[in-house]
Structures are given as structure tokens and as C-alpha cells.
CSV table of C-alpha atoms in Angstrom, one decimal:
chain,number,residue,atom,x,y,z
A,1,GLY,CA,-5.2,37.4,-33.6
A,2,ASP,CA,-7.0,40.4,-35.2
A,3,THR,CA,-9.9,42.1,-33.4
A,4,TYR,CA,-12.9,43.2,-35.4
A,5,TYR,CA,-15.9,45.3,-34.2
A,6,TYR,CA,-19.5,45.5,-35.4
A,7,SER,CA,-22.4,47.4,-34.1
A,8,LEU,CA,-26.0,46.4,-33.6
A,9,GLY,CA,-26.9,48.9,-30.9
A,10,ASP,CA,-24.2,47.9,-28.5
A,11,VAL,CA,-20.6,47.4,-29.4
A,12,GLU,CA,-19.3,43.8,-29.1
A,13,GLU,CA,-15.8,42.4,-29.8
A,14,PHE,CA,-14.6,38.9,-30.7
A,15,ASP,CA,-11.3,37.2,-31.6
A,16,VAL,CA,-10.5,35.5,-34.9
A,17,GLY,CA,-7.8,32.8,-34.9
A,18,GLY,CA,-6.9,33.5,-31.3
A,19,GLY,CA,-6.5,29.7,-30.6
A,20,SER,CA,-7.8,27.9,-27.6
A,21,ASP,CA,-8.0,29.3,-24.1
A,22,VAL,CA,-7.8,25.9,-22.5
A,23,PRO,CA,-4.9,23.4,-22.9
A,24,GLU,CA,-4.9,21.2,-26.0
A,25,LEU,CA,-4.0,17.5,-26.0
A,26,THR,CA,-3.6,14.5,-28.2
A,27,THR,CA,-4.8,11.1,-26.9
A,28,SER,CA,-2.5,8.5,-28.2
A,29,SER,CA,-3.2,4.8,-28.7
A,30,ALA,CA,-3.1,2.5,-25.7
A,31,SER,CA,-0.1,0.2,-25.4
A,32,SER,CA,1.0,-2.9,-23.5
A,33,ILE,CA,-2.6,-4.2,-23.7
A,34,LYS,CA,-3.1,-7.4,-21.6
A,35,SER,CA,-6.2,-9.3,-20.4
A,36,ASP,CA,-6.3,-7.2,-17.2
A,37,SER,CA,-4.2,-4.1,-17.9
A,38,ALA,CA,-3.2,-1.5,-20.4
A,39,VAL,CA,-1.1,1.7,-20.6
A,40,LEU,CA,-3.0,4.9,-21.6
A,41,ASN,CA,-0.9,7.6,-23.4
A,42,GLY,CA,-1.4,11.3,-23.9
A,43,LYS,CA,0.5,14.4,-25.1
A,44,LEU,CA,0.2,18.1,-24.3
A,45,THR,CA,0.3,20.0,-27.6
A,46,SER,CA,-0.5,23.5,-26.2
A,47,LEU,CA,-0.8,25.3,-22.9
A,48,GLY,CA,-3.6,27.5,-24.3
A,49,ASP,CA,-3.7,30.9,-22.5
A,50,GLY,CA,-2.8,29.4,-19.2
A,51,LYS,CA,0.7,29.8,-17.8
A,52,LYS,CA,1.0,26.3,-16.4
A,53,ILE,CA,-0.8,22.9,-16.1
A,54,THR,CA,-2.2,22.4,-12.7
A,55,GLU,CA,-3.5,18.9,-13.2
A,56,TYR,CA,-3.5,16.2,-16.0
A,57,GLY,CA,-4.5,12.6,-16.6
A,58,PHE,CA,-7.1,10.5,-18.2
A,59,TYR,CA,-10.8,9.6,-18.1
A,60,TYR,CA,-11.8,6.1,-19.0
A,61,GLY,CA,-14.7,3.7,-19.0
A,62,THR,CA,-16.6,1.0,-20.9
A,63,THR,CA,-18.7,3.6,-22.7
A,64,SER,CA,-17.6,6.5,-25.0
A,65,SER,CA,-18.4,9.0,-22.2
A,66,ALA,CA,-15.3,7.7,-20.3
A,67,SER,CA,-16.3,9.1,-17.0
A,68,THR,CA,-13.9,7.5,-14.5
A,69,LYS,CA,-11.0,9.9,-13.7
A,70,LYS,CA,-7.4,8.9,-13.2
A,71,LYS,CA,-5.2,11.9,-12.2
A,72,VAL,CA,-1.6,11.4,-13.3
A,73,GLY,CA,0.1,14.6,-12.0
A,74,ASP,CA,-0.1,18.3,-11.2
A,75,ASP,CA,1.8,21.6,-11.4
A,76,ASP,CA,4.7,20.1,-9.5
A,77,ASP,CA,5.5,18.1,-12.7
A,78,ARG,CA,5.8,21.3,-14.7
A,79,LEU,CA,4.2,19.7,-17.8
A,80,LYS,CA,5.1,21.7,-20.9
A,81,LYS,CA,4.1,21.8,-24.5
A,82,GLY,CA,5.2,18.6,-26.3
A,83,ASP,CA,5.5,16.5,-23.1
A,84,THR,CA,4.0,13.0,-23.1
A,85,PHE,CA,2.5,11.2,-20.1
A,86,ASP,CA,1.0,7.8,-19.5
A,87,PHE,CA,-0.8,5.7,-16.9
A,88,LYS,CA,-1.1,2.0,-16.4
A,89,LEU,CA,-4.6,0.8,-15.7
A,90,SER,CA,-4.9,-2.5,-13.8
A,91,GLY,CA,-7.8,-4.7,-12.7
A,92,LEU,CA,-9.5,-4.5,-16.1
A,93,LYS,CA,-11.9,-7.2,-17.4
A,94,PRO,CA,-10.6,-9.5,-20.1
A,95,ASP,CA,-12.0,-9.3,-23.7
A,96,THR,CA,-13.7,-5.9,-22.9
A,97,LYS,CA,-13.7,-2.7,-24.9
A,98,TYR,CA,-12.6,0.4,-23.0
A,99,TYR,CA,-12.7,4.1,-24.0
A,100,PHE,CA,-10.3,6.8,-22.8
A,101,LYS,CA,-9.3,10.4,-23.3
A,102,SER,CA,-6.5,12.6,-22.0
A,103,TYR,CA,-7.2,15.8,-20.1
A,104,ALA,CA,-5.2,18.8,-18.7
A,105,LYS,CA,-6.3,21.6,-16.5
A,106,SER,CA,-5.0,25.2,-16.2
A,107,SER,CA,-6.3,28.5,-14.9
A,108,GLU,CA,-8.3,28.9,-18.1
A,109,GLY,CA,-10.2,25.6,-17.7
A,110,ILE,CA,-9.9,21.9,-18.8
A,111,GLY,CA,-8.9,20.7,-22.2
A,112,TYR,CA,-9.5,17.2,-23.5
A,113,GLY,CA,-8.0,15.0,-26.2
A,114,SER,CA,-10.0,12.8,-28.5
A,115,VAL,CA,-11.6,9.6,-27.3
A,116,LYS,CA,-9.7,6.5,-28.1
A,117,SER,CA,-10.5,2.8,-27.4
A,118,PHE,CA,-8.9,-0.5,-26.9
A,119,THR,CA,-10.0,-4.1,-26.2
A,120,THR,CA,-8.3,-6.1,-23.5
A,121,ALA,CA,-7.0,-9.6,-24.4
A,122,GLU,CA,-8.8,-12.8,-23.7
A,123,ASP,CA,-8.1,-14.4,-20.4
A,124,LYS,CA,-6.0,-17.4,-21.2
A,125,GLU,CA,-4.9,-20.1,-18.7
A,126,ASP,CA,-1.4,-19.6,-17.4
A,127,THR,CA,1.0,-21.9,-19.1
A,128,PRO,CA,3.5,-23.2,-16.6
A,129,VAL,CA,7.2,-23.1,-17.5
A,130,VAL,CA,8.5,-26.7,-17.6
A,131,THR,CA,12.1,-27.1,-16.5
A,132,THR,CA,14.1,-30.3,-16.8
A,133,THR,CA,16.7,-30.6,-14.1
A,134,SER,CA,19.6,-33.1,-14.0
A,135,SER,CA,22.3,-33.3,-11.3
A,136,VAL,CA,25.2,-35.7,-11.0
A,137,PHE,CA,26.9,-36.4,-7.7
A,138,THR,CA,30.1,-38.4,-7.2
A,139,ILE,CA,30.7,-40.2,-3.9
A,140,GLY,CA,33.6,-38.5,-2.1
A,141,SER,CA,33.8,-35.5,-4.4
A,142,SER,CA,32.9,-31.9,-3.4
A,143,TYR,CA,32.0,-31.0,-6.9
A,144,TYR,CA,28.8,-31.9,-8.8
A,145,THR,CA,27.2,-31.0,-12.1
A,146,LEU,CA,23.9,-29.1,-12.1
A,147,ASN,CA,22.3,-29.1,-15.6
A,148,GLY,CA,25.7,-29.6,-17.1
A,149,SER,CA,27.5,-26.9,-15.1
A,150,SER,CA,30.1,-27.8,-12.5
A,151,GLN,CA,29.3,-26.6,-9.0
A,152,ALA,CA,31.2,-26.8,-5.7
A,153,MET,CA,29.9,-28.1,-2.4
A,154,ASP,CA,31.2,-27.6,1.2
A,155,ALA,CA,30.8,-31.3,1.9
A,156,ALA,CA,30.9,-34.5,-0.2
A,157,PRO,CA,28.2,-37.2,-0.6
A,158,TYR,CA,28.8,-40.5,1.1
A,159,ILE,CA,27.3,-43.9,1.3
A,160,LYS,CA,25.9,-45.5,4.5
A,161,ASN,CA,23.9,-48.7,4.7
A,162,SER,CA,23.7,-48.8,0.9
A,163,ARG,CA,22.1,-45.3,0.8
A,164,THR,CA,23.6,-42.1,-0.6
A,165,TYR,CA,23.5,-39.2,1.8
A,166,MET,CA,24.1,-35.5,0.9
A,167,PRO,CA,24.0,-32.1,2.7
A,168,ILE,CA,20.5,-30.6,2.9
A,169,ARG,CA,21.2,-27.6,0.7
A,170,TYR,CA,22.4,-29.7,-2.3
A,171,VAL,CA,19.5,-32.1,-2.0
A,172,GLY,CA,17.3,-29.1,-2.5
A,173,TYR,CA,19.3,-27.7,-5.4
A,174,ALA,CA,19.0,-31.0,-7.2
A,175,MET,CA,15.2,-30.6,-7.1
A,176,GLY,CA,15.3,-27.0,-8.3
A,177,LEU,CA,14.6,-25.5,-4.8
A,178,THR,CA,15.9,-22.1,-3.8
A,179,ASP,CA,17.5,-21.3,-0.4
A,180,ALA,CA,14.2,-19.8,0.7
A,181,GLN,CA,12.5,-23.1,0.1
A,182,ILE,CA,15.0,-25.0,2.2
A,183,GLN,CA,14.5,-24.5,6.0
A,184,TRP,CA,16.4,-25.9,9.0
A,185,TYR,CA,15.0,-25.6,12.5
A,186,GLU,CA,17.7,-26.2,15.1
A,187,ALA,CA,15.3,-26.4,18.1
A,188,THR,CA,13.3,-29.3,16.7
A,189,ARG,CA,16.1,-30.7,14.4
A,190,THR,CA,13.7,-30.5,11.6
A,191,VAL,CA,14.1,-29.9,7.8
A,192,ILE,CA,11.3,-28.5,5.7
A,193,LEU,CA,11.5,-28.5,1.9
A,194,THR,CA,8.8,-26.7,-0.1
A,195,LYS,CA,8.4,-26.6,-3.9
A,196,GLY,CA,5.1,-25.6,-5.5
A,197,SER,CA,2.3,-27.7,-3.9
A,198,THR,CA,4.7,-30.2,-2.3
A,199,THR,CA,6.1,-29.9,1.3
A,200,VAL,CA,8.5,-32.5,2.7
A,201,VAL,CA,9.3,-32.6,6.4
A,202,LEU,CA,12.1,-34.7,7.9
A,203,VAL,CA,13.4,-35.0,11.5
A,204,ILE,CA,17.0,-35.9,12.3
A,205,GLY,CA,17.1,-39.5,13.5
A,206,SER,CA,13.5,-40.4,12.5
A,207,PRO,CA,12.8,-42.7,9.6
A,208,THR,CA,9.4,-41.1,9.1
A,209,MET,CA,9.1,-38.5,6.3
A,210,PHE,CA,6.0,-36.4,5.9
A,211,VAL,CA,4.9,-35.4,2.4
A,212,ASN,CA,2.1,-32.9,2.4
A,213,GLY,CA,1.2,-34.2,5.9
A,214,GLN,CA,1.2,-37.9,4.9
A,215,ALA,CA,3.7,-40.2,6.6
A,216,ARG,CA,6.1,-42.3,4.6
A,217,VAL,CA,8.4,-44.7,6.5
A,218,MET,CA,12.0,-44.8,5.1
A,219,ASP,CA,14.5,-47.6,5.6
A,220,VAL,CA,17.0,-44.9,6.7
A,221,ALA,CA,17.0,-41.7,8.7
A,222,PRO,CA,18.4,-38.2,8.2
A,223,GLU,CA,21.5,-37.6,10.3
A,224,ILE,CA,24.1,-35.0,11.2
A,225,THR,CA,27.7,-35.7,9.9
A,226,ASN,CA,30.6,-33.4,10.4
A,227,SER,CA,28.2,-30.6,11.6
A,228,ARG,CA,26.2,-31.0,8.3
A,229,THR,CA,22.6,-32.0,8.1
A,230,CYS,CA,22.5,-34.9,5.6
A,231,LEU,CA,19.5,-36.4,3.9
A,232,PRO,CA,18.9,-39.7,2.1
A,233,ILE,CA,18.7,-38.3,-1.4
A,234,ALA,CA,16.8,-41.1,-3.1
A,235,TRP,CA,13.8,-40.8,-0.7
A,236,VAL,CA,13.7,-37.0,-1.0
A,237,ALA,CA,14.0,-37.1,-4.8
A,238,ALA,CA,11.0,-39.5,-5.0
A,239,ALA,CA,8.9,-37.2,-2.8
A,240,PHE,CA,9.3,-34.4,-5.4
A,241,GLY,CA,8.7,-36.7,-8.3
A,242,HIS,CA,12.4,-37.0,-9.3
A,243,THR,CA,14.4,-40.1,-10.0
A,244,ALA,CA,17.7,-41.2,-8.4
A,245,VAL,CA,19.8,-43.5,-10.6
A,246,TRP,CA,22.9,-45.1,-9.1
A,247,ASN,CA,25.9,-46.1,-11.3
A,248,GLY,CA,28.2,-48.4,-9.3
A,249,ALA,CA,31.0,-48.3,-11.8
A,250,THR,CA,31.4,-44.5,-11.6
A,251,GLN,CA,30.2,-44.2,-8.0
A,252,GLN,CA,27.7,-41.6,-9.2
A,253,VAL,CA,24.1,-40.9,-8.5
A,254,THR,CA,22.1,-38.9,-11.1
A,255,ILE,CA,19.0,-37.0,-9.9
A,256,ALA,CA,16.7,-36.1,-12.8
A,257,GLY,CA,13.1,-34.8,-13.1
A,258,VAL,CA,10.8,-32.3,-14.6
A,259,THR,CA,10.0,-29.2,-12.5
A,260,VAL,CA,6.6,-27.7,-13.2
A,261,PRO,CA,6.0,-24.6,-11.2
A,262,GLY,CA,2.6,-24.6,-9.6
A,263,VAL,CA,0.1,-22.4,-11.3
A,264,SER,CA,-1.8,-20.4,-8.7
A,265,LYS,CA,-5.1,-19.4,-10.3
A,266,GLY,CA,-6.3,-16.8,-7.8
A,267,GLU,CA,-6.7,-13.2,-7.1
A,268,LEU,CA,-4.9,-10.6,-5.0
A,269,LYS,CA,-7.5,-9.2,-2.7
A,270,LEU,CA,-7.1,-5.9,-0.8
A,271,SER,CA,-9.1,-5.2,2.3
A,272,ARG,CA,-9.9,-1.8,0.8
A,273,SER,CA,-9.9,-0.4,-2.7
A,274,SER,CA,-9.6,3.3,-1.6
A,275,LEU,CA,-8.4,5.4,1.3
A,276,THR,CA,-8.9,9.0,2.3
A,277,LEU,CA,-6.2,10.5,4.5
A,278,GLU,CA,-5.5,13.8,6.1
A,279,PRO,CA,-1.9,15.2,5.7
A,280,GLY,CA,0.4,13.4,8.1
A,281,ASP,CA,-2.1,10.6,8.8
A,282,ASP,CA,-1.6,6.9,7.9
A,283,ALA,CA,-3.7,3.8,7.5
A,284,THR,CA,-3.0,0.1,7.1
A,285,ILE,CA,-4.6,-2.3,4.6
A,286,THR,CA,-4.2,-6.0,4.1
A,287,GLY,CA,-3.6,-8.0,0.9
A,288,THR,CA,-4.3,-11.7,0.6
A,289,LEU,CA,-3.5,-14.6,-1.8
A,290,SER,CA,-4.5,-18.2,-1.7
A,291,VAL,CA,-0.8,-19.2,-1.7
A,292,ASP,CA,2.3,-18.0,0.2
A,293,ILE,CA,3.6,-14.6,-0.8
A,294,ASP,CA,7.3,-14.4,-1.7
A,295,ASP,CA,7.6,-10.6,-2.5
A,296,VAL,CA,5.6,-7.4,-2.5
A,297,ASP,CA,6.5,-4.5,-4.8
A,298,TYR,CA,4.5,-1.3,-5.5
A,299,SER,CA,4.5,1.7,-7.8
A,300,ILE,CA,2.8,5.1,-7.2
A,301,SER,CA,1.2,7.2,-9.9
A,302,GLY,CA,-0.6,10.5,-9.6
A,303,ASP,CA,0.5,12.8,-6.8
A,304,ARG,CA,3.5,11.3,-5.1
A,305,VAL,CA,2.5,12.5,-1.6
A,306,VAL,CA,2.3,9.1,0.1
A,307,THR,CA,4.8,6.6,1.5
A,308,VAL,CA,4.3,2.8,1.7
A,309,LYS,CA,5.7,0.2,4.1
A,310,THR,CA,4.9,-3.5,3.7
A,311,THR,CA,5.4,-6.7,5.8
A,312,ILE,CA,4.7,-10.2,4.6
A,313,THR,CA,3.2,-13.0,6.7
A,314,GLY,CA,2.5,-16.3,4.8
A,315,THR,CA,-0.4,-15.7,2.4
A,316,SER,CA,-1.0,-12.1,3.3
A,317,PHE,CA,0.8,-8.8,3.6
A,318,LYS,CA,0.1,-5.5,5.4
A,319,ALA,CA,0.8,-2.2,3.8
A,320,THR,CA,0.9,1.0,5.9
A,321,ILE,CA,0.2,4.1,3.7
A,322,LYS,CA,1.1,7.5,5.1
A,323,ALA,CA,0.2,10.9,3.6
A,324,ASN,CA,3.1,13.4,3.7
A,325,SER,CA,2.5,16.2,6.1
A,326,GLY,CA,3.0,18.6,3.2
A,327,ALA,CA,0.3,17.0,1.1
A,328,ASP,CA,-2.5,19.3,-0.2
A,329,ASP,CA,-6.2,19.0,-0.1
A,330,GLY,CA,-7.4,17.2,-3.2
A,331,ASP,CA,-4.1,15.3,-3.9
A,332,GLU,CA,-4.7,11.9,-5.4
A,333,ALA,CA,-2.5,8.9,-5.9
A,334,THR,CA,-2.9,5.3,-7.1
A,335,ILE,CA,-0.7,2.6,-5.6
A,336,THR,CA,-0.3,-0.5,-7.7
A,337,PHE,CA,0.8,-3.5,-5.6
A,338,THR,CA,2.6,-6.3,-7.5
A,339,VAL,CA,2.8,-9.5,-5.4
A,340,THR,CA,4.9,-12.5,-6.4
A,341,ASP,CA,3.9,-15.9,-4.9
A,342,ASN,CA,6.3,-18.7,-4.1
A,343,ASN,CA,5.9,-20.1,-7.6
A,344,GLY,CA,7.1,-16.9,-9.2
A,345,ILE,CA,3.6,-15.9,-10.4
A,346,LYS,CA,2.8,-12.2,-10.2
A,347,TYR,CA,-0.5,-10.6,-9.2
A,348,GLU,CA,-1.6,-6.9,-9.2
A,349,ALA,CA,-4.2,-4.8,-7.4
A,350,GLU,CA,-4.7,-1.1,-7.1
A,351,LEU,CA,-5.4,1.2,-4.1
A,352,ASP,CA,-6.7,4.7,-4.7
A,353,VAL,CA,-5.6,7.3,-2.1
A,354,ALA,CA,-7.1,10.7,-1.7
A,355,VAL,CA,-5.9,13.5,0.6
A,356,GLU,CA,-8.6,15.6,2.4
A,357,ASP,CA,-7.4,18.4,4.6
A,358,ASP,CA,-10.2,19.3,7.0
A,359,SER,CA,-8.1,21.6,9.1
A,360,GLY,CA,-9.6,24.6,7.4
A,361,SER,CA,-13.1,23.7,8.6
A,362,GLU,CA,-12.2,22.9,12.2
A,363,VAL,CA,-13.0,25.1,15.1
A,364,GLU,CA,-10.1,25.8,17.5
A,365,VAL,CA,-10.6,26.9,21.1
A,366,SER,CA,-8.0,28.3,23.6
A,367,THR,CA,-8.3,28.2,27.4
A,368,SER,CA,-6.4,31.1,28.9
A,369,LYS,CA,-5.1,31.6,32.5
A,370,ALA,CA,-7.6,32.6,35.2
A,371,THR,CA,-7.3,36.1,36.5
A,372,SER,CA,-8.7,38.3,39.3
A,373,ILE,CA,-8.2,35.4,41.7
A,374,THR,CA,-9.3,36.0,45.4
A,375,LYS,CA,-10.1,33.6,48.2
A,376,ASP,CA,-13.7,33.1,46.9
A,377,SER,CA,-13.7,34.2,43.3
A,378,ALA,CA,-11.9,34.1,40.0
A,379,ARG,CA,-12.4,35.0,36.3
A,380,LEU,CA,-12.0,32.3,33.7
A,381,ASN,CA,-10.8,33.3,30.2
A,382,GLY,CA,-11.0,31.7,26.8
A,383,ALA,CA,-11.2,32.5,23.0
A,384,VAL,CA,-12.2,30.9,19.7
A,385,THR,CA,-8.9,31.2,17.8
A,386,ASP,CA,-10.3,29.7,14.6
A,387,ASP,CA,-14.0,29.5,13.7
A,388,GLY,CA,-13.3,27.3,10.7
A,389,ASP,CA,-15.7,29.5,8.6
A,390,LEU,CA,-18.5,28.4,10.9
A,391,ASP,CA,-20.9,30.4,13.0
A,392,ILE,CA,-20.3,30.0,16.7
A,393,LYS,CA,-23.6,29.6,18.5
A,394,ARG,CA,-22.4,29.7,22.1
A,395,PHE,CA,-19.2,29.5,24.2
A,396,GLY,CA,-18.4,29.1,27.9
A,397,PHE,CA,-16.5,26.9,30.4
A,398,TYR,CA,-16.6,23.6,32.3
A,399,TYR,CA,-15.2,23.9,35.8
A,400,GLY,CA,-14.9,22.1,39.1
A,401,THR,CA,-12.5,20.5,41.6
A,402,ASN,CA,-12.3,17.1,39.7
A,403,LYS,CA,-9.9,17.4,36.8
A,404,SER,CA,-11.1,14.1,35.2
A,405,GLN,CA,-14.8,15.2,35.1
A,406,VAL,CA,-13.9,18.7,33.8
A,407,SER,CA,-11.8,17.1,31.0
A,408,LYS,CA,-14.8,15.0,29.9
A,409,GLY,CA,-16.8,18.1,29.0
A,410,GLU,CA,-20.4,17.3,28.2
A,411,ASP,CA,-19.7,13.6,28.9
A,412,GLY,CA,-18.7,14.4,32.5
A,413,SER,CA,-20.4,15.7,35.6
A,414,ALA,CA,-18.6,19.0,36.0
A,415,ASP,CA,-20.5,22.3,36.2
A,416,TYR,CA,-20.6,24.5,33.2
A,417,SER,CA,-21.8,28.0,32.3
A,418,LYS,CA,-22.1,30.2,29.2
A,419,GLY,CA,-19.4,32.9,28.9
A,420,LYS,CA,-19.7,36.6,28.4
A,421,GLY,CA,-18.0,38.8,25.8
A,422,SER,CA,-17.3,37.8,22.2
A,423,GLU,CA,-16.1,34.6,20.6
A,424,SER,CA,-12.6,36.2,20.1
A,425,LYS,CA,-12.4,36.8,23.9
A,426,PHE,CA,-14.9,35.5,26.4
A,427,TYR,CA,-14.9,35.1,30.2
A,428,LEU,CA,-16.9,33.8,33.1
A,429,ASP,CA,-16.8,35.2,36.7
A,430,LEU,CA,-17.0,32.6,39.4
A,431,ASP,CA,-17.8,33.4,43.0
A,432,ASP,CA,-18.7,31.5,46.2
A,433,LEU,CA,-15.5,29.4,45.8
A,434,ASP,CA,-13.7,27.8,48.7
A,435,SER,CA,-10.5,29.4,49.9
A,436,ASN,CA,-7.1,27.8,49.3
A,437,LYS,CA,-8.6,25.2,46.9
A,438,LYS,CA,-7.5,24.1,43.4
A,439,TYR,CA,-10.1,24.4,40.7
A,440,TYR,CA,-9.9,23.1,37.1
A,441,PHE,CA,-11.6,24.7,34.1
A,442,MET,CA,-11.8,24.2,30.3
A,443,ALA,CA,-13.2,26.6,27.6
A,444,TYR,CA,-15.6,25.3,25.0
A,445,ALA,CA,-17.5,26.5,21.9
A,446,VAL,CA,-20.5,25.1,20.0
A,447,ASP,CA,-20.7,25.8,16.2
A,448,GLU,CA,-23.6,26.0,13.7
A,449,ASP,CA,-23.4,22.2,13.3
A,450,SER,CA,-23.9,21.7,17.0
A,451,ASP,CA,-20.4,20.3,17.3
A,452,ILE,CA,-18.6,21.1,20.5
A,453,THR,CA,-14.9,22.0,20.6
A,454,TYR,CA,-12.8,22.2,23.8
A,455,GLY,CA,-9.7,24.0,24.8
A,456,LYS,CA,-7.1,22.6,27.3
A,457,VAL,CA,-7.8,22.0,31.0
A,458,LEU,CA,-6.1,24.6,33.2
A,459,ASP,CA,-6.2,25.2,36.9
A,460,PHE,CA,-5.9,27.9,39.6
A,461,THR,CA,-5.9,27.9,43.4
A,462,THR,CA,-7.9,30.4,45.4
A,463,LYS,CA,-6.1,32.5,48.0
A,464,LYS,CA,-6.2,31.7,51.7
């Protein structure tokens, strides 16, 4: 812009029409608004006078001040004029008004978009998906129909003692079970079928069937035929609330019923809501549900400087989060875990991860080789190689003939003495030593916070 000058004693200058020094943004309306989540949207409209955006994201909250920060990215993303960005907020309260604004930071400062608002949806009860299933099996045929579609089997149904038997897998399919819900245990010759809140246990050769732990005595028993585990289909169908209708004229049995997935009203709980890690470090958190977990997925927003590994055990999972060794101090990431239970219902929970590199404020001490060794004397050497921007109050050595006690420092019983010289190079002259004997020593330094730092334990042997 043009520069104008005026004088009232001293000469001052100012710019007219020079634009903003800090980045300029537009806060766009929230999208995908649900009872517990929403997507915030923003757009960078100008870099200002800065050369690049070093950080950007959103502030949000339940008041117009919107003070909770969610960092979305940094200079690695190379955000430029006209680029849009978004962030999915989870764990929100239903039927609640939230405010948010976008922000971006450059070398010139922080710019903000306007404050927008949205209201989360009301929390409605989950409506279970009702599925009607119908399967028709023909005695002696290796084909059957499942909801009108022809399917092949590796074994055919048969009749024994006026009861229809069928391979375990297809008994489960007829009730809408998946392979994961049909389990065979060879060691105990046991079949376990699970669907929603119903668990059925059968043992080969036993007429007793257990439904949710309650015994039911059948007039037949499961058996193994032609290396196939076969179950009496009518009894199993009844356990899951299905019907088995026999047609003697066509030699067919029809299994029909309504499958209502169990609705798991619950919450995904994490053992921690936030973590602080140093570069290269990791930590493990636990997530729990009130029902069995079928799958765990996750997404990472913010600085992508962490890796995640998960393992599932029943109603819980463990997630090990590791900060990359190249992560920078101040990096932030949000991990959104999406957990699916055995009824297909999904849950979400967030974990905030911050990187804090304390290496710049740590004192480092080096123990150097002993010199001037005689039969009764030696010089110990050490140095403070990094003071961590802290004042060093004193330095010296622990020493003695017991390595274990020396290595314990102030927690051991070894002798110690202050060193001479400067923190960058200090020493201690020992005398009255025994000849031909091994001695151990370790340098130390105490900083302004009274924290003690040790070097390595070294040794020397006096001369004969």
C-alpha cells in the first residue's frame, strides 16, 4: 500500500490498505452433526505477511469464547491460500449448542476465523435392524436356499431317530450367525454358538444343551458323521427363537425366524483421555465395553507423529501408542478409536497425545578414563557435557572397590568427594590406595534444582 507521513514533533509512519499481517481464515458451517459428534470446517483465505502456516486448527466450546484448542496440522502440511481443512469432534453431549472458530499461525502471529455454532442432535435410542431369515434344507441334498438364494454345502442333512441333523456351520448360517460366532473346540468336543445375548453350548454325545448357562435336555445328542460335526437342527433353532417346520412330502425342513441384533447401550471407556510422550517413547492404554469387541479401528488427526497397535481380548482392547523418534516438542495428535461390538454396533472415544521433548533441559555427565595411575594413587576425570541450560552447583566422583555400591551413587555406601576444576573438565586426585587393586568410579553433577546426574561407571587397577 501507499505510505504517508505526518509530523507532530516526531515523524511516524503508517500503512493504508496494506492488508493483514496475520493469516486470514473463514470458519465454515459444521457438517455431519450427530448427537455425539460433528465435523468442523475451515478455509485459509490469506497467508498474510507470513511465508508459511506453521500450525492450524480450531477452538471450540459451549460458550462463544470457544477456548478448547484442537490442532489439525502444521507446516509439514504446507497449507496454502484457498485450502480447506476439517476436524471431527467426538464425545460431544447430545442436544447441546457448541461454538467454534478456525485459526492459523505464522511467523507474523495467529489469525482467526469468525465464530460459528451448531447444536448436536438429540440422543435417540438405537433402533435395531430386524432381519427375517428363512432357510430350506432338503434331506440328502448338498444344496439349500438361504433367504431365497441357492447355497452349496460340503455335506448333506440326514435323518436319524426321526430328527434332522446338519453340519454345524450351516446350522449357524440358518440362524444368521457368522463364522466368528460358530466355534468348535476339538479338545473338549464342544460347539459354542453365539448371537446377540444368546449363547448355546453343545457337547458331542451329550443330550444336554446349555442356553445362557441353563441346561436343556434334548431327546437326541450331537454327533460326528463322516468327519463332520452335526447338530440336531430343531433344538438349536428353538434355542435362538427360530422355528423348524418339517414337510414329509418334500423331505424338507424350513428354518425361519426374526433376527434382532442386540442393542448394546453402553459407552466405550478409555483408561486415559490423554498422554504425554517423549520422542521414541510409548505407552499402553486400555479400552473397555460392556459386551464383546469384534473390531477396533482408529484415525489420527493433528500431527501424524504417532503409531498405534491394538489387541482385542473379550470386552476390552489394549492400544500401544508410540511417538516417532523424529517427533518435535509441542506436536499434538488426537486418536479416535472406533470399536465395533459383536452385534455390529459402533462406539467412539478420543485420546489426545502430546509430545514433550525434555532432552534440551537434561544435564549430561561423562566419566573419563583415570590417569596418573601409580601403585597408591590415581586421578579421576569427568565433565558436564550438557548443562541443559541449568546452573551446576557442584560436581565430583563416587568411588570404591565395590562396583554395585559405586553405581548406586547417593543411594549406595561408596565414598564420594567433590571434584576440582570446571564443570567442562573436572578431576579428583586419590591417594593412599592399595597396590594391584581394582577400583571403580563414577562422575556426578548436581544442578540448580538439586537433581543429581551420573556418568558411567569406569574402573582402573593400581600398579604393583
